[in-house]
């Protein structure tokens, strides 16, 4: 059967790295014997200008119908108000597709120096639909409000169901992928009720996985430990905002956000998404590193059980980044976006069957 993927390029460097990702995905699928349809949809400023919304309803419907979504970066901080069509496409898709888990591996690359000199190999399971995120933590209305001038408040949503889903996803991944430890990151010493509920659920889940070590670390300590000793962590499971912050830190320690893959996962749908932003300052200059989005697409293919295609992409990325001659300029190499994607395609086509 033909695999249908919806490609949403987004803003800034999005169209460039999406073009690179599409040629690599098509090469990997072809090499592994899988036919793929890569349909395009418009989000962000192009959609706002054409449709009056940064994520039109037909895009949401197409995302629900596709086997998977590849989501480029968006410039949502520069959008107009929600009332004027300026929705965050990432937040909308996460909510509409019930993408409760944001899975973000941080793994250093052979031959590429890390900021601290220490190797990194961990994965963060970030709850994706709750927490302090005002665009998705309530059925209706914002999670932030100003009761009187000069006073702003935010509500944090933590539920047993949300904690159960992300906790079980983290433990299932650990058990299925040879990971030995799951660490719950929290701030229950201050947020005793909300993070207390989160930890209660995680402790209950942990009893069902006797072969997986379980521990708990305060979020401030976790940030320090990631810098001092990233090998201390294997699988991290945490709430929305903590996961957002710590995954960026872990990815930088592994080599940079430009290399960081991520997958948004729900019961029925999944979306690959670059961890970094839209970088409008270098848009159109063929300077963007497409590794993050390409690696995210590989994660999506793996989730869709296209193991060979996933492996072809990941091995090609490791080979290209290991060689200074085939790195992009942000990594000190000579290649632009298009040339780097061509190197990956050549490596895929030359790979042993």
PDB file of N, CA, C and O in Angstrom, residues 130-135 137-138 141-147 151-158 191 194 241:
ATOM      1  N   UNK A 130      -1.083  19.231  28.222  1.00  0.00           N
ATOM      2  CA  UNK A 130      -1.515  19.810  29.494  1.00  0.00           C
ATOM      3  C   UNK A 130      -0.517  20.873  29.962  1.00  0.00           C
ATOM      4  O   UNK A 130       0.000  21.624  29.163  1.00  0.00           O
ATOM      5  N   UNK A 131      -0.325  20.958  31.262  1.00  0.00           N
ATOM      6  CA  UNK A 131       0.645  21.885  31.816  1.00  0.00           C
ATOM      7  C   UNK A 131       0.194  23.332  31.734  1.00  0.00           C
ATOM      8  O   UNK A 131      -0.990  23.648  31.816  1.00  0.00           O
ATOM      9  N   UNK A 132       1.164  24.232  31.559  1.00  0.00           N
ATOM     10  CA  UNK A 132       0.892  25.664  31.521  1.00  0.00           C
ATOM     11  C   UNK A 132       0.580  26.165  30.110  1.00  0.00           C
ATOM     12  O   UNK A 132       0.465  27.378  29.920  1.00  0.00           O
ATOM     13  N   UNK A 133       0.467  25.281  29.143  1.00  0.00           N
ATOM     14  CA  UNK A 133       0.336  25.720  27.759  1.00  0.00           C
ATOM     15  C   UNK A 133      -1.092  26.164  27.464  1.00  0.00           C
ATOM     16  O   UNK A 133      -2.009  25.373  27.307  1.00  0.00           O
ATOM     17  N   UNK A 134      -1.253  27.479  27.356  1.00  0.00           N
ATOM     18  CA  UNK A 134      -2.582  28.079  27.295  1.00  0.00           C
ATOM     19  C   UNK A 134      -3.347  27.698  26.042  1.00  0.00           C
ATOM     20  O   UNK A 134      -4.574  27.750  26.024  1.00  0.00           O
ATOM     21  N   UNK A 135      -2.647  27.311  24.971  1.00  0.00           N
ATOM     22  CA  UNK A 135      -3.347  27.023  23.718  1.00  0.00           C
ATOM     23  C   UNK A 135      -3.936  25.624  23.671  1.00  0.00           C
ATOM     24  O   UNK A 135      -4.609  25.266  22.714  1.00  0.00           O
ATOM     25  N   UNK A 137      -4.570  23.529  27.043  1.00  0.00           N
ATOM     26  CA  UNK A 137      -4.850  22.854  28.304  1.00  0.00           C
ATOM     27  C   UNK A 137      -6.285  23.024  28.805  1.00  0.00           C
ATOM     28  O   UNK A 137      -6.610  22.576  29.891  1.00  0.00           O
ATOM     29  N   UNK A 138      -7.152  23.680  28.019  1.00  0.00           N
ATOM     30  CA  UNK A 138      -8.557  23.803  28.370  1.00  0.00           C
ATOM     31  C   UNK A 138      -9.415  23.472  27.158  1.00  0.00           C
ATOM     32  O   UNK A 138      -8.986  23.664  26.015  1.00  0.00           O
ATOM     33  N   UNK A 141     -11.341  28.475  25.872  1.00  0.00           N
ATOM     34  CA  UNK A 141     -10.798  29.612  26.586  1.00  0.00           C
ATOM     35  C   UNK A 141      -9.318  29.459  26.876  1.00  0.00           C
ATOM     36  O   UNK A 141      -8.772  28.354  26.873  1.00  0.00           O
ATOM     37  N   UNK A 142      -8.640  30.568  27.134  1.00  0.00           N
ATOM     38  CA  UNK A 142      -7.193  30.521  27.384  1.00  0.00           C
ATOM     39  C   UNK A 142      -6.876  30.057  28.798  1.00  0.00           C
ATOM     40  O   UNK A 142      -7.697  30.142  29.706  1.00  0.00           O
ATOM     41  N   UNK A 143      -5.673  29.601  28.994  1.00  0.00           N
ATOM     42  CA  UNK A 143      -5.219  29.199  30.322  1.00  0.00           C
ATOM     43  C   UNK A 143      -4.549  30.330  31.064  1.00  0.00           C
ATOM     44  O   UNK A 143      -4.097  30.161  32.193  1.00  0.00           O
ATOM     45  N   UNK A 144      -4.437  31.493  30.416  1.00  0.00           N
ATOM     46  CA  UNK A 144      -3.863  32.672  31.051  1.00  0.00           C
ATOM     47  C   UNK A 144      -4.922  33.766  31.124  1.00  0.00           C
ATOM     48  O   UNK A 144      -5.777  33.874  30.246  1.00  0.00           O
ATOM     49  N   UNK A 145      -4.860  34.584  32.150  1.00  0.00           N
ATOM     50  CA  UNK A 145      -5.819  35.674  32.253  1.00  0.00           C
ATOM     51  C   UNK A 145      -5.259  36.769  33.151  1.00  0.00           C
ATOM     52  O   UNK A 145      -4.299  36.552  33.900  1.00  0.00           O
ATOM     53  N   UNK A 146      -5.857  37.953  33.058  1.00  0.00           N
ATOM     54  CA  UNK A 146      -5.433  39.106  33.841  1.00  0.00           C
ATOM     55  C   UNK A 146      -6.650  39.623  34.607  1.00  0.00           C
ATOM     56  O   UNK A 146      -7.484  40.346  34.060  1.00  0.00           O
ATOM     57  N   UNK A 147      -6.798  39.244  35.882  1.00  0.00           N
ATOM     58  CA  UNK A 147      -7.984  39.636  36.636  1.00  0.00           C
ATOM     59  C   UNK A 147      -8.088  41.141  36.883  1.00  0.00           C
ATOM     60  O   UNK A 147      -9.174  41.702  36.898  1.00  0.00           O
ATOM     61  N   UNK A 151      -1.717  42.417  36.859  1.00  0.00           N
ATOM     62  CA  UNK A 151      -1.658  41.084  37.478  1.00  0.00           C
ATOM     63  C   UNK A 151      -2.012  40.035  36.430  1.00  0.00           C
ATOM     64  O   UNK A 151      -3.126  40.033  35.899  1.00  0.00           O
ATOM     65  N   UNK A 152      -1.074  39.169  36.097  1.00  0.00           N
ATOM     66  CA  UNK A 152      -1.302  38.090  35.132  1.00  0.00           C
ATOM     67  C   UNK A 152      -1.221  36.754  35.846  1.00  0.00           C
ATOM     68  O   UNK A 152      -0.358  36.546  36.696  1.00  0.00           O
ATOM     69  N   UNK A 153      -2.122  35.837  35.483  1.00  0.00           N
ATOM     70  CA  UNK A 153      -2.164  34.526  36.116  1.00  0.00           C
ATOM     71  C   UNK A 153      -2.242  33.456  35.049  1.00  0.00           C
ATOM     72  O   UNK A 153      -2.727  33.674  33.932  1.00  0.00           O
ATOM     73  N   UNK A 154      -1.738  32.264  35.388  1.00  0.00           N
ATOM     74  CA  UNK A 154      -1.787  31.121  34.473  1.00  0.00           C
ATOM     75  C   UNK A 154      -2.225  29.896  35.252  1.00  0.00           C
ATOM     76  O   UNK A 154      -1.834  29.704  36.405  1.00  0.00           O
ATOM     77  N   UNK A 155      -3.042  29.065  34.606  1.00  0.00           N
ATOM     78  CA  UNK A 155      -3.499  27.835  35.232  1.00  0.00           C
ATOM     79  C   UNK A 155      -2.753  26.648  34.636  1.00  0.00           C
ATOM     80  O   UNK A 155      -2.570  26.560  33.423  1.00  0.00           O
ATOM     81  N   UNK A 156      -2.332  25.740  35.505  1.00  0.00           N
ATOM     82  CA  UNK A 156      -1.593  24.551  35.078  1.00  0.00           C
ATOM     83  C   UNK A 156      -2.502  23.340  35.215  1.00  0.00           C
ATOM     84  O   UNK A 156      -3.001  23.046  36.296  1.00  0.00           O
ATOM     85  N   UNK A 157      -2.707  22.649  34.126  1.00  0.00           N
ATOM     86  CA  UNK A 157      -3.575  21.480  34.115  1.00  0.00           C
ATOM     87  C   UNK A 157      -2.742  20.200  34.153  1.00  0.00           C
ATOM     88  O   UNK A 157      -1.912  19.974  33.272  1.00  0.00           O
ATOM     89  N   UNK A 158      -2.946  19.360  35.163  1.00  0.00           N
ATOM     90  CA  UNK A 158      -2.337  18.032  35.250  1.00  0.00           C
ATOM     91  C   UNK A 158      -3.463  17.055  35.581  1.00  0.00           C
ATOM     92  O   UNK A 158      -4.193  17.251  36.552  1.00  0.00           O
ATOM     93  N   UNK A 191       5.075  22.474  43.810  1.00  0.00           N
ATOM     94  CA  UNK A 191       3.741  22.216  43.257  1.00  0.00           C
ATOM     95  C   UNK A 191       3.283  20.842  43.742  1.00  0.00           C
ATOM     96  O   UNK A 191       3.254  19.865  43.001  1.00  0.00           O
ATOM     97  N   UNK A 194      -0.255  19.297  41.951  1.00  0.00           N
ATOM     98  CA  UNK A 194      -0.216  18.922  40.538  1.00  0.00           C
ATOM     99  C   UNK A 194       0.912  17.937  40.245  1.00  0.00           C
ATOM    100  O   UNK A 194       0.679  16.861  39.664  1.00  0.00           O
ATOM    101  N   UNK A 241       5.897  21.803  30.148  1.00  0.00           N
ATOM    102  CA  UNK A 241       6.877  22.876  30.099  1.00  0.00           C
ATOM    103  C   UNK A 241       8.267  22.399  30.501  1.00  0.00           C
ATOM    104  O   UNK A 241       9.270  22.779  29.862  1.00  0.00           O
TER     105      UNK A 241
END
